[in-house]
Amino acid sequence: METAMIVLYQAVVMFIMIVVGYVCYKIHLISPTTNIQMSNLLLLVVNPCIIFISFQTDFDTRLVTGLLTSIGLSLASIVLMQVLTRFVLKKSPEGQYKIERFGCIYTNCGFFATPLVFVMFGSEGVLYITAYIAMTNFFMWTQGIGVFTGKMKFKQLVNCLKAPTIIAIFLGVALFFLHIRIPDFLYDPINFIGSMNSPLAMIIAGAFIAQTNVVKAFTKLRLYYASTIRLLVIPVICIILFALLPIDRTVALTILVGASAPCAVSIMMFAAKYECDEHYAAELFSVCTLISIVTIPLMCFLYEWFSGLMSAVLPY
């Protein structure tokens, strides 16, 4: 219950920052071009910094076990989403189906989940969420492309491996296992840049939401259905799975937050690139993001409640 309240508090804080981004766009302090440039800054500089810094900690076998568990849970949850969305989403019109399937599988784990788990568990939580980010990037640039084109392109994965976020993960993991700590004059600026992640991510999200007619979007029942799959059905299945396994609570909640996050902001980029309904993608992102302010704390509460029940029954 305490963790759920922490997440709820942080969700409210993040919502206020989203409103700031929304207002800044509406009063023309942020333009569409500026927002894309800030998104690139966040993706290419800020996010890699907070991920890299999370690995700058003393080597601990407990952290290694947690990281390996995170990889397994991340893989399981993403594969679950891929299978489930084949059967529960409406397959017509095809353009909207592709957008919904991509949005239900791939979450905004880098921009949205990372700030939350940092508040919940500090650098340890960010370390575990890197597993989810890595799995998301791997599948997004293979199976994710297949959602829109009907075929997977593994050569895209090579370009994905060159992304700063993935490089930061590999470099951070290498230094962690080699017991190498960078000097303070490097650690401090990287840490300060990484600390921009939460406010910058939320302001960017608010500016993206401001580019849609939010009121009109909330009148479309189909968006509620897709958002229910993304924010409630999939996380609840993960809650049941995680609570039945003998895994660390911090690891479970971290991956649960990743699996409970709203659809990835890249849904709009993919929709535009593959000539789907880009406007519908923006509406799904907006509705899903705003609803998640309520549903993510709810999922954390449900996990703690259900895992508490299971711990009284199961032998471990």
JSON list of C-alpha atoms in Angstrom, two decimals, residues 36-263:
[
{"chain": "A", "resi": 36, "resn": "ILE", "atom": "CA", "xyz": [10.69, 16.84, -31.67]},
{"chain": "A", "resi": 37, "resn": "GLN", "atom": "CA", "xyz": [14.09, 18.35, -30.94]},
{"chain": "A", "resi": 38, "resn": "MET", "atom": "CA", "xyz": [13.48, 18.00, -27.19]},
{"chain": "A", "resi": 39, "resn": "SER", "atom": "CA", "xyz": [12.38, 14.40, -27.75]},
{"chain": "A", "resi": 40, "resn": "ASN", "atom": "CA", "xyz": [15.66, 13.71, -29.52]},
{"chain": "A", "resi": 41, "resn": "LEU", "atom": "CA", "xyz": [17.58, 15.36, -26.66]},
{"chain": "A", "resi": 42, "resn": "LEU", "atom": "CA", "xyz": [15.74, 13.16, -24.17]},
{"chain": "A", "resi": 43, "resn": "LEU", "atom": "CA", "xyz": [16.17, 9.97, -26.19]},
{"chain": "A", "resi": 44, "resn": "LEU", "atom": "CA", "xyz": [19.77, 10.49, -27.33]},
{"chain": "A", "resi": 45, "resn": "VAL", "atom": "CA", "xyz": [21.32, 12.25, -24.31]},
{"chain": "A", "resi": 46, "resn": "VAL", "atom": "CA", "xyz": [19.28, 12.43, -21.10]},
{"chain": "A", "resi": 47, "resn": "ASN", "atom": "CA", "xyz": [17.83, 8.90, -21.04]},
{"chain": "A", "resi": 48, "resn": "PRO", "atom": "CA", "xyz": [21.19, 7.20, -21.76]},
{"chain": "A", "resi": 49, "resn": "CYS", "atom": "CA", "xyz": [22.78, 9.24, -18.94]},
{"chain": "A", "resi": 50, "resn": "ILE", "atom": "CA", "xyz": [20.30, 8.09, -16.26]},
{"chain": "A", "resi": 51, "resn": "ILE", "atom": "CA", "xyz": [20.59, 4.50, -17.48]},
{"chain": "A", "resi": 52, "resn": "PHE", "atom": "CA", "xyz": [24.40, 4.53, -17.49]},
{"chain": "A", "resi": 53, "resn": "ILE", "atom": "CA", "xyz": [24.56, 6.06, -14.00]},
{"chain": "A", "resi": 54, "resn": "SER", "atom": "CA", "xyz": [22.26, 3.35, -12.61]},
{"chain": "A", "resi": 55, "resn": "PHE", "atom": "CA", "xyz": [25.05, 0.81, -13.24]},
{"chain": "A", "resi": 56, "resn": "GLN", "atom": "CA", "xyz": [27.60, 2.91, -11.37]},
{"chain": "A", "resi": 57, "resn": "THR", "atom": "CA", "xyz": [27.15, 1.01, -8.14]},
{"chain": "A", "resi": 58, "resn": "ASP", "atom": "CA", "xyz": [29.11, -1.57, -6.19]},
{"chain": "A", "resi": 59, "resn": "PHE", "atom": "CA", "xyz": [29.00, -5.06, -7.68]},
{"chain": "A", "resi": 60, "resn": "ASP", "atom": "CA", "xyz": [26.49, -7.22, -5.83]},
{"chain": "A", "resi": 61, "resn": "THR", "atom": "CA", "xyz": [25.32, -10.73, -6.72]},
{"chain": "A", "resi": 62, "resn": "ARG", "atom": "CA", "xyz": [21.83, -9.72, -5.55]},
{"chain": "A", "resi": 63, "resn": "LEU", "atom": "CA", "xyz": [21.74, -7.03, -8.24]},
{"chain": "A", "resi": 64, "resn": "VAL", "atom": "CA", "xyz": [22.96, -9.51, -10.85]},
{"chain": "A", "resi": 65, "resn": "THR", "atom": "CA", "xyz": [20.20, -11.94, -9.87]},
{"chain": "A", "resi": 66, "resn": "GLY", "atom": "CA", "xyz": [17.67, -9.13, -10.01]},
{"chain": "A", "resi": 67, "resn": "LEU", "atom": "CA", "xyz": [18.88, -8.00, -13.43]},
{"chain": "A", "resi": 68, "resn": "LEU", "atom": "CA", "xyz": [18.66, -11.53, -14.86]},
{"chain": "A", "resi": 69, "resn": "THR", "atom": "CA", "xyz": [15.19, -11.93, -13.36]},
{"chain": "A", "resi": 70, "resn": "SER", "atom": "CA", "xyz": [14.20, -8.59, -14.91]},
{"chain": "A", "resi": 71, "resn": "ILE", "atom": "CA", "xyz": [15.29, -9.82, -18.34]},
{"chain": "A", "resi": 72, "resn": "GLY", "atom": "CA", "xyz": [13.17, -12.96, -17.95]},
{"chain": "A", "resi": 73, "resn": "LEU", "atom": "CA", "xyz": [10.08, -11.09, -16.74]},
{"chain": "A", "resi": 74, "resn": "SER", "atom": "CA", "xyz": [10.45, -8.45, -19.46]},
{"chain": "A", "resi": 75, "resn": "LEU", "atom": "CA", "xyz": [10.69, -11.10, -22.15]},
{"chain": "A", "resi": 76, "resn": "ALA", "atom": "CA", "xyz": [7.68, -12.95, -20.75]},
{"chain": "A", "resi": 77, "resn": "SER", "atom": "CA", "xyz": [5.51, -9.84, -20.52]},
{"chain": "A", "resi": 78, "resn": "ILE", "atom": "CA", "xyz": [6.32, -8.61, -24.05]},
{"chain": "A", "resi": 79, "resn": "VAL", "atom": "CA", "xyz": [5.70, -12.04, -25.60]},
{"chain": "A", "resi": 80, "resn": "LEU", "atom": "CA", "xyz": [2.43, -12.19, -23.64]},
{"chain": "A", "resi": 81, "resn": "MET", "atom": "CA", "xyz": [1.39, -8.87, -25.17]},
{"chain": "A", "resi": 82, "resn": "GLN", "atom": "CA", "xyz": [2.29, -10.06, -28.67]},
{"chain": "A", "resi": 83, "resn": "VAL", "atom": "CA", "xyz": [0.13, -13.17, -28.32]},
{"chain": "A", "resi": 84, "resn": "LEU", "atom": "CA", "xyz": [-2.79, -11.55, -26.50]},
{"chain": "A", "resi": 85, "resn": "THR", "atom": "CA", "xyz": [-3.18, -8.63, -28.89]},
{"chain": "A", "resi": 86, "resn": "ARG", "atom": "CA", "xyz": [-3.64, -11.03, -31.82]},
{"chain": "A", "resi": 87, "resn": "PHE", "atom": "CA", "xyz": [-6.96, -12.16, -30.37]},
{"chain": "A", "resi": 88, "resn": "VAL", "atom": "CA", "xyz": [-8.49, -9.31, -28.35]},
{"chain": "A", "resi": 89, "resn": "LEU", "atom": "CA", "xyz": [-8.17, -6.32, -30.69]},
{"chain": "A", "resi": 90, "resn": "LYS", "atom": "CA", "xyz": [-10.60, -5.48, -33.50]},
{"chain": "A", "resi": 91, "resn": "LYS", "atom": "CA", "xyz": [-8.91, -6.19, -36.83]},
{"chain": "A", "resi": 92, "resn": "SER", "atom": "CA", "xyz": [-10.67, -3.51, -38.85]},
{"chain": "A", "resi": 93, "resn": "PRO", "atom": "CA", "xyz": [-10.04, -0.95, -40.04]},
{"chain": "A", "resi": 94, "resn": "GLU", "atom": "CA", "xyz": [-6.55, -2.33, -40.62]},
{"chain": "A", "resi": 95, "resn": "GLY", "atom": "CA", "xyz": [-4.75, 0.98, -40.02]},
{"chain": "A", "resi": 96, "resn": "GLN", "atom": "CA", "xyz": [-6.24, 1.41, -36.56]},
{"chain": "A", "resi": 97, "resn": "TYR", "atom": "CA", "xyz": [-5.67, -2.26, -35.72]},
{"chain": "A", "resi": 98, "resn": "LYS", "atom": "CA", "xyz": [-1.95, -1.94, -36.51]},
{"chain": "A", "resi": 99, "resn": "ILE", "atom": "CA", "xyz": [-1.66, 1.18, -34.36]},
{"chain": "A", "resi": 100, "resn": "GLU", "atom": "CA", "xyz": [-3.53, -0.41, -31.46]},
{"chain": "A", "resi": 101, "resn": "ARG", "atom": "CA", "xyz": [-1.50, -3.62, -31.61]},
{"chain": "A", "resi": 102, "resn": "PHE", "atom": "CA", "xyz": [1.79, -1.75, -31.65]},
{"chain": "A", "resi": 103, "resn": "GLY", "atom": "CA", "xyz": [0.58, 0.56, -28.85]},
{"chain": "A", "resi": 104, "resn": "CYS", "atom": "CA", "xyz": [-0.59, -2.33, -26.66]},
{"chain": "A", "resi": 105, "resn": "ILE", "atom": "CA", "xyz": [2.67, -4.25, -27.04]},
{"chain": "A", "resi": 106, "resn": "TYR", "atom": "CA", "xyz": [5.24, -1.47, -26.69]},
{"chain": "A", "resi": 107, "resn": "THR", "atom": "CA", "xyz": [5.09, 0.85, -23.72]},
{"chain": "A", "resi": 108, "resn": "ASN", "atom": "CA", "xyz": [6.59, 4.23, -22.92]},
{"chain": "A", "resi": 109, "resn": "CYS", "atom": "CA", "xyz": [9.03, 2.51, -20.56]},
{"chain": "A", "resi": 110, "resn": "GLY", "atom": "CA", "xyz": [11.94, 4.86, -21.21]},
{"chain": "A", "resi": 111, "resn": "PHE", "atom": "CA", "xyz": [10.13, 8.19, -20.85]},
{"chain": "A", "resi": 112, "resn": "PHE", "atom": "CA", "xyz": [7.38, 7.22, -18.40]},
{"chain": "A", "resi": 113, "resn": "ALA", "atom": "CA", "xyz": [8.42, 4.16, -16.39]},
{"chain": "A", "resi": 114, "resn": "THR", "atom": "CA", "xyz": [12.03, 5.21, -15.77]},
{"chain": "A", "resi": 115, "resn": "PRO", "atom": "CA", "xyz": [11.13, 8.37, -13.76]},
{"chain": "A", "resi": 116, "resn": "LEU", "atom": "CA", "xyz": [8.60, 6.40, -11.71]},
{"chain": "A", "resi": 117, "resn": "VAL", "atom": "CA", "xyz": [10.89, 3.53, -10.76]},
{"chain": "A", "resi": 118, "resn": "PHE", "atom": "CA", "xyz": [13.67, 6.01, -9.94]},
{"chain": "A", "resi": 119, "resn": "VAL", "atom": "CA", "xyz": [11.38, 7.63, -7.37]},
{"chain": "A", "resi": 120, "resn": "MET", "atom": "CA", "xyz": [10.26, 4.22, -6.07]},
{"chain": "A", "resi": 121, "resn": "PHE", "atom": "CA", "xyz": [13.60, 2.41, -5.86]},
{"chain": "A", "resi": 122, "resn": "GLY", "atom": "CA", "xyz": [16.35, 4.80, -6.89]},
{"chain": "A", "resi": 123, "resn": "SER", "atom": "CA", "xyz": [19.19, 3.64, -9.14]},
{"chain": "A", "resi": 124, "resn": "GLU", "atom": "CA", "xyz": [18.39, -0.02, -8.42]},
{"chain": "A", "resi": 125, "resn": "GLY", "atom": "CA", "xyz": [14.98, 0.38, -10.02]},
{"chain": "A", "resi": 126, "resn": "VAL", "atom": "CA", "xyz": [16.48, 2.12, -13.06]},
{"chain": "A", "resi": 127, "resn": "LEU", "atom": "CA", "xyz": [19.01, -0.72, -13.37]},
{"chain": "A", "resi": 128, "resn": "TYR", "atom": "CA", "xyz": [16.17, -3.26, -13.55]},
{"chain": "A", "resi": 129, "resn": "ILE", "atom": "CA", "xyz": [14.04, -1.22, -15.94]},
{"chain": "A", "resi": 130, "resn": "THR", "atom": "CA", "xyz": [16.95, -1.21, -18.41]},
{"chain": "A", "resi": 131, "resn": "ALA", "atom": "CA", "xyz": [16.14, -4.89, -19.02]},
{"chain": "A", "resi": 132, "resn": "TYR", "atom": "CA", "xyz": [12.62, -3.91, -20.08]},
{"chain": "A", "resi": 133, "resn": "ILE", "atom": "CA", "xyz": [13.95, -1.07, -22.25]},
{"chain": "A", "resi": 134, "resn": "ALA", "atom": "CA", "xyz": [16.43, -3.39, -23.97]},
{"chain": "A", "resi": 135, "resn": "MET", "atom": "CA", "xyz": [13.78, -6.05, -24.66]},
{"chain": "A", "resi": 136, "resn": "THR", "atom": "CA", "xyz": [11.36, -3.39, -25.93]},
{"chain": "A", "resi": 137, "resn": "ASN", "atom": "CA", "xyz": [13.93, -1.97, -28.34]},
{"chain": "A", "resi": 138, "resn": "PHE", "atom": "CA", "xyz": [14.88, -5.43, -29.63]},
{"chain": "A", "resi": 139, "resn": "PHE", "atom": "CA", "xyz": [11.30, -6.45, -30.40]},
{"chain": "A", "resi": 140, "resn": "MET", "atom": "CA", "xyz": [10.11, -2.99, -31.51]},
{"chain": "A", "resi": 141, "resn": "TRP", "atom": "CA", "xyz": [12.63, -2.86, -34.34]},
{"chain": "A", "resi": 142, "resn": "THR", "atom": "CA", "xyz": [11.89, -6.41, -35.46]},
{"chain": "A", "resi": 143, "resn": "GLN", "atom": "CA", "xyz": [8.39, -7.63, -34.56]},
{"chain": "A", "resi": 144, "resn": "GLY", "atom": "CA", "xyz": [7.16, -4.04, -34.18]},
{"chain": "A", "resi": 145, "resn": "ILE", "atom": "CA", "xyz": [8.03, -3.27, -37.79]},
{"chain": "A", "resi": 146, "resn": "GLY", "atom": "CA", "xyz": [6.31, -6.51, -38.73]},
{"chain": "A", "resi": 147, "resn": "VAL", "atom": "CA", "xyz": [3.06, -5.23, -37.19]},
{"chain": "A", "resi": 148, "resn": "PHE", "atom": "CA", "xyz": [2.99, -2.43, -39.78]},
{"chain": "A", "resi": 149, "resn": "THR", "atom": "CA", "xyz": [4.63, -4.13, -42.79]},
{"chain": "A", "resi": 150, "resn": "GLY", "atom": "CA", "xyz": [3.73, -7.79, -42.35]},
{"chain": "A", "resi": 151, "resn": "LYS", "atom": "CA", "xyz": [7.39, -8.82, -42.19]},
{"chain": "A", "resi": 152, "resn": "MET", "atom": "CA", "xyz": [10.21, -8.41, -39.71]},
{"chain": "A", "resi": 153, "resn": "LYS", "atom": "CA", "xyz": [13.44, -6.70, -40.73]},
{"chain": "A", "resi": 154, "resn": "PHE", "atom": "CA", "xyz": [16.37, -7.89, -38.68]},
{"chain": "A", "resi": 155, "resn": "LYS", "atom": "CA", "xyz": [18.73, -5.46, -40.39]},
{"chain": "A", "resi": 156, "resn": "GLN", "atom": "CA", "xyz": [16.87, -2.72, -38.51]},
{"chain": "A", "resi": 157, "resn": "LEU", "atom": "CA", "xyz": [18.10, -4.37, -35.31]},
{"chain": "A", "resi": 158, "resn": "VAL", "atom": "CA", "xyz": [21.68, -3.52, -36.28]},
{"chain": "A", "resi": 159, "resn": "ASN", "atom": "CA", "xyz": [20.77, 0.17, -36.35]},
{"chain": "A", "resi": 160, "resn": "CYS", "atom": "CA", "xyz": [18.90, -0.26, -33.07]},
{"chain": "A", "resi": 161, "resn": "LEU", "atom": "CA", "xyz": [22.09, -1.59, -31.44]},
{"chain": "A", "resi": 162, "resn": "LYS", "atom": "CA", "xyz": [23.80, 1.69, -32.35]},
{"chain": "A", "resi": 163, "resn": "ALA", "atom": "CA", "xyz": [21.25, 3.72, -30.38]},
{"chain": "A", "resi": 164, "resn": "PRO", "atom": "CA", "xyz": [22.70, 5.69, -27.42]},
{"chain": "A", "resi": 165, "resn": "THR", "atom": "CA", "xyz": [20.29, 4.00, -25.00]},
{"chain": "A", "resi": 166, "resn": "ILE", "atom": "CA", "xyz": [21.50, 0.52, -25.98]},
{"chain": "A", "resi": 167, "resn": "ILE", "atom": "CA", "xyz": [25.15, 1.66, -25.96]},
{"chain": "A", "resi": 168, "resn": "ALA", "atom": "CA", "xyz": [24.61, 3.10, -22.46]},
{"chain": "A", "resi": 169, "resn": "ILE", "atom": "CA", "xyz": [23.21, -0.26, -21.30]},
{"chain": "A", "resi": 170, "resn": "PHE", "atom": "CA", "xyz": [26.12, -2.26, -22.74]},
{"chain": "A", "resi": 171, "resn": "LEU", "atom": "CA", "xyz": [28.73, 0.17, -21.42]},
{"chain": "A", "resi": 172, "resn": "GLY", "atom": "CA", "xyz": [27.08, 0.37, -18.00]},
{"chain": "A", "resi": 173, "resn": "VAL", "atom": "CA", "xyz": [26.84, -3.42, -17.71]},
{"chain": "A", "resi": 174, "resn": "ALA", "atom": "CA", "xyz": [30.49, -3.83, -18.74]},
{"chain": "A", "resi": 175, "resn": "LEU", "atom": "CA", "xyz": [31.76, -1.35, -16.14]},
{"chain": "A", "resi": 176, "resn": "PHE", "atom": "CA", "xyz": [29.47, -2.89, -13.51]},
{"chain": "A", "resi": 177, "resn": "PHE", "atom": "CA", "xyz": [30.87, -6.40, -14.01]},
{"chain": "A", "resi": 178, "resn": "LEU", "atom": "CA", "xyz": [34.44, -5.08, -14.29]},
{"chain": "A", "resi": 179, "resn": "HIS", "atom": "CA", "xyz": [34.00, -3.20, -10.96]},
{"chain": "A", "resi": 180, "resn": "ILE", "atom": "CA", "xyz": [34.98, 0.09, -12.65]},
{"chain": "A", "resi": 181, "resn": "ARG", "atom": "CA", "xyz": [33.67, 3.37, -11.21]},
{"chain": "A", "resi": 182, "resn": "ILE", "atom": "CA", "xyz": [34.12, 6.54, -13.24]},
{"chain": "A", "resi": 183, "resn": "PRO", "atom": "CA", "xyz": [35.71, 9.59, -11.49]},
{"chain": "A", "resi": 184, "resn": "ASP", "atom": "CA", "xyz": [33.51, 12.22, -9.87]},
{"chain": "A", "resi": 185, "resn": "PHE", "atom": "CA", "xyz": [34.25, 14.87, -12.50]},
{"chain": "A", "resi": 186, "resn": "LEU", "atom": "CA", "xyz": [32.55, 12.58, -15.03]},
{"chain": "A", "resi": 187, "resn": "TYR", "atom": "CA", "xyz": [29.94, 11.07, -12.72]},
{"chain": "A", "resi": 188, "resn": "ASP", "atom": "CA", "xyz": [28.50, 14.40, -11.54]},
{"chain": "A", "resi": 189, "resn": "PRO", "atom": "CA", "xyz": [27.71, 15.98, -14.95]},
{"chain": "A", "resi": 190, "resn": "ILE", "atom": "CA", "xyz": [26.27, 12.69, -16.28]},
{"chain": "A", "resi": 191, "resn": "ASN", "atom": "CA", "xyz": [24.16, 12.39, -13.13]},
{"chain": "A", "resi": 192, "resn": "PHE", "atom": "CA", "xyz": [22.94, 15.99, -13.40]},
{"chain": "A", "resi": 193, "resn": "ILE", "atom": "CA", "xyz": [21.97, 15.52, -17.05]},
{"chain": "A", "resi": 194, "resn": "GLY", "atom": "CA", "xyz": [20.15, 12.28, -16.17]},
{"chain": "A", "resi": 195, "resn": "SER", "atom": "CA", "xyz": [18.18, 14.09, -13.47]},
{"chain": "A", "resi": 196, "resn": "MET", "atom": "CA", "xyz": [16.45, 16.08, -16.23]},
{"chain": "A", "resi": 197, "resn": "ASN", "atom": "CA", "xyz": [14.67, 12.91, -17.37]},
{"chain": "A", "resi": 198, "resn": "SER", "atom": "CA", "xyz": [11.42, 13.23, -15.41]},
{"chain": "A", "resi": 199, "resn": "PRO", "atom": "CA", "xyz": [10.48, 16.88, -16.07]},
{"chain": "A", "resi": 200, "resn": "LEU", "atom": "CA", "xyz": [11.66, 16.85, -19.68]},
{"chain": "A", "resi": 201, "resn": "ALA", "atom": "CA", "xyz": [9.80, 13.62, -20.50]},
{"chain": "A", "resi": 202, "resn": "MET", "atom": "CA", "xyz": [6.53, 14.89, -19.04]},
{"chain": "A", "resi": 203, "resn": "ILE", "atom": "CA", "xyz": [6.76, 18.30, -20.71]},
{"chain": "A", "resi": 204, "resn": "ILE", "atom": "CA", "xyz": [7.35, 16.57, -24.04]},
{"chain": "A", "resi": 205, "resn": "ALA", "atom": "CA", "xyz": [4.37, 14.26, -23.43]},
{"chain": "A", "resi": 206, "resn": "GLY", "atom": "CA", "xyz": [2.19, 17.27, -22.59]},
{"chain": "A", "resi": 207, "resn": "ALA", "atom": "CA", "xyz": [3.23, 19.02, -25.80]},
{"chain": "A", "resi": 208, "resn": "PHE", "atom": "CA", "xyz": [2.39, 15.92, -27.85]},
{"chain": "A", "resi": 209, "resn": "ILE", "atom": "CA", "xyz": [-1.02, 15.70, -26.17]},
{"chain": "A", "resi": 210, "resn": "ALA", "atom": "CA", "xyz": [-1.63, 19.39, -26.93]},
{"chain": "A", "resi": 211, "resn": "GLN", "atom": "CA", "xyz": [-1.33, 18.61, -30.64]},
{"chain": "A", "resi": 212, "resn": "THR", "atom": "CA", "xyz": [-4.53, 16.54, -30.52]},
{"chain": "A", "resi": 213, "resn": "ASN", "atom": "CA", "xyz": [-8.13, 17.38, -29.70]},
{"chain": "A", "resi": 214, "resn": "VAL", "atom": "CA", "xyz": [-8.14, 15.66, -26.29]},
{"chain": "A", "resi": 215, "resn": "VAL", "atom": "CA", "xyz": [-11.82, 16.28, -25.61]},
{"chain": "A", "resi": 216, "resn": "LYS", "atom": "CA", "xyz": [-12.81, 14.74, -28.95]},
{"chain": "A", "resi": 217, "resn": "ALA", "atom": "CA", "xyz": [-10.43, 11.82, -28.42]},
{"chain": "A", "resi": 218, "resn": "PHE", "atom": "CA", "xyz": [-12.07, 10.96, -25.09]},
{"chain": "A", "resi": 219, "resn": "THR", "atom": "CA", "xyz": [-15.42, 10.54, -26.88]},
{"chain": "A", "resi": 220, "resn": "LYS", "atom": "CA", "xyz": [-14.14, 7.65, -29.02]},
{"chain": "A", "resi": 221, "resn": "LEU", "atom": "CA", "xyz": [-15.12, 4.34, -27.41]},
{"chain": "A", "resi": 222, "resn": "ARG", "atom": "CA", "xyz": [-12.57, 2.37, -29.42]},
{"chain": "A", "resi": 223, "resn": "LEU", "atom": "CA", "xyz": [-9.75, 4.28, -27.75]},
{"chain": "A", "resi": 224, "resn": "TYR", "atom": "CA", "xyz": [-11.11, 3.23, -24.35]},
{"chain": "A", "resi": 225, "resn": "TYR", "atom": "CA", "xyz": [-11.11, -0.41, -25.44]},
{"chain": "A", "resi": 226, "resn": "ALA", "atom": "CA", "xyz": [-7.49, -0.30, -26.63]},
{"chain": "A", "resi": 227, "resn": "SER", "atom": "CA", "xyz": [-6.45, 1.61, -23.51]},
{"chain": "A", "resi": 228, "resn": "THR", "atom": "CA", "xyz": [-8.17, -0.99, -21.31]},
{"chain": "A", "resi": 229, "resn": "ILE", "atom": "CA", "xyz": [-6.12, -3.75, -22.94]},
{"chain": "A", "resi": 230, "resn": "ARG", "atom": "CA", "xyz": [-2.91, -1.74, -22.60]},
{"chain": "A", "resi": 231, "resn": "LEU", "atom": "CA", "xyz": [-3.41, -0.37, -19.07]},
{"chain": "A", "resi": 232, "resn": "LEU", "atom": "CA", "xyz": [-5.56, -2.96, -17.28]},
{"chain": "A", "resi": 233, "resn": "VAL", "atom": "CA", "xyz": [-5.80, -6.38, -18.94]},
{"chain": "A", "resi": 234, "resn": "ILE", "atom": "CA", "xyz": [-2.10, -6.90, -19.68]},
{"chain": "A", "resi": 235, "resn": "PRO", "atom": "CA", "xyz": [-0.87, -5.55, -16.30]},
{"chain": "A", "resi": 236, "resn": "VAL", "atom": "CA", "xyz": [-3.40, -7.69, -14.39]},
{"chain": "A", "resi": 237, "resn": "ILE", "atom": "CA", "xyz": [-2.14, -10.82, -16.14]},
{"chain": "A", "resi": 238, "resn": "CYS", "atom": "CA", "xyz": [1.43, -9.77, -15.25]},
{"chain": "A", "resi": 239, "resn": "ILE", "atom": "CA", "xyz": [0.36, -9.23, -11.63]},
{"chain": "A", "resi": 240, "resn": "ILE", "atom": "CA", "xyz": [-0.99, -12.77, -11.40]},
{"chain": "A", "resi": 241, "resn": "LEU", "atom": "CA", "xyz": [2.12, -14.22, -13.03]},
{"chain": "A", "resi": 242, "resn": "PHE", "atom": "CA", "xyz": [4.60, -12.21, -10.93]},
{"chain": "A", "resi": 243, "resn": "ALA", "atom": "CA", "xyz": [2.79, -12.88, -7.65]},
{"chain": "A", "resi": 244, "resn": "LEU", "atom": "CA", "xyz": [2.88, -16.63, -8.25]},
{"chain": "A", "resi": 245, "resn": "LEU", "atom": "CA", "xyz": [6.66, -16.65, -8.78]},
{"chain": "A", "resi": 246, "resn": "PRO", "atom": "CA", "xyz": [9.33, -16.47, -6.05]},
{"chain": "A", "resi": 247, "resn": "ILE", "atom": "CA", "xyz": [10.84, -13.18, -7.22]},
{"chain": "A", "resi": 248, "resn": "ASP", "atom": "CA", "xyz": [12.11, -10.07, -5.49]},
{"chain": "A", "resi": 249, "resn": "ARG", "atom": "CA", "xyz": [9.42, -7.46, -4.82]},
{"chain": "A", "resi": 250, "resn": "THR", "atom": "CA", "xyz": [11.53, -4.59, -6.20]},
{"chain": "A", "resi": 251, "resn": "VAL", "atom": "CA", "xyz": [12.15, -6.46, -9.45]},
{"chain": "A", "resi": 252, "resn": "ALA", "atom": "CA", "xyz": [8.49, -7.43, -9.82]},
{"chain": "A", "resi": 253, "resn": "LEU", "atom": "CA", "xyz": [7.18, -3.90, -9.22]},
{"chain": "A", "resi": 254, "resn": "THR", "atom": "CA", "xyz": [9.77, -2.36, -11.53]},
{"chain": "A", "resi": 255, "resn": "ILE", "atom": "CA", "xyz": [8.86, -4.61, -14.47]},
{"chain": "A", "resi": 256, "resn": "LEU", "atom": "CA", "xyz": [5.17, -4.23, -13.63]},
{"chain": "A", "resi": 257, "resn": "VAL", "atom": "CA", "xyz": [5.49, -0.44, -13.94]},
{"chain": "A", "resi": 258, "resn": "GLY", "atom": "CA", "xyz": [7.18, -0.95, -17.32]},
{"chain": "A", "resi": 259, "resn": "ALA", "atom": "CA", "xyz": [4.36, -3.27, -18.44]},
{"chain": "A", "resi": 260, "resn": "SER", "atom": "CA", "xyz": [1.70, -0.87, -17.07]},
{"chain": "A", "resi": 261, "resn": "ALA", "atom": "CA", "xyz": [3.04, 2.25, -18.77]},
{"chain": "A", "resi": 262, "resn": "PRO", "atom": "CA", "xyz": [1.06, 3.90, -21.58]},
{"chain": "A", "resi": 263, "resn": "CYS", "atom": "CA", "xyz": [1.81, 3.18, -25.24]}
]
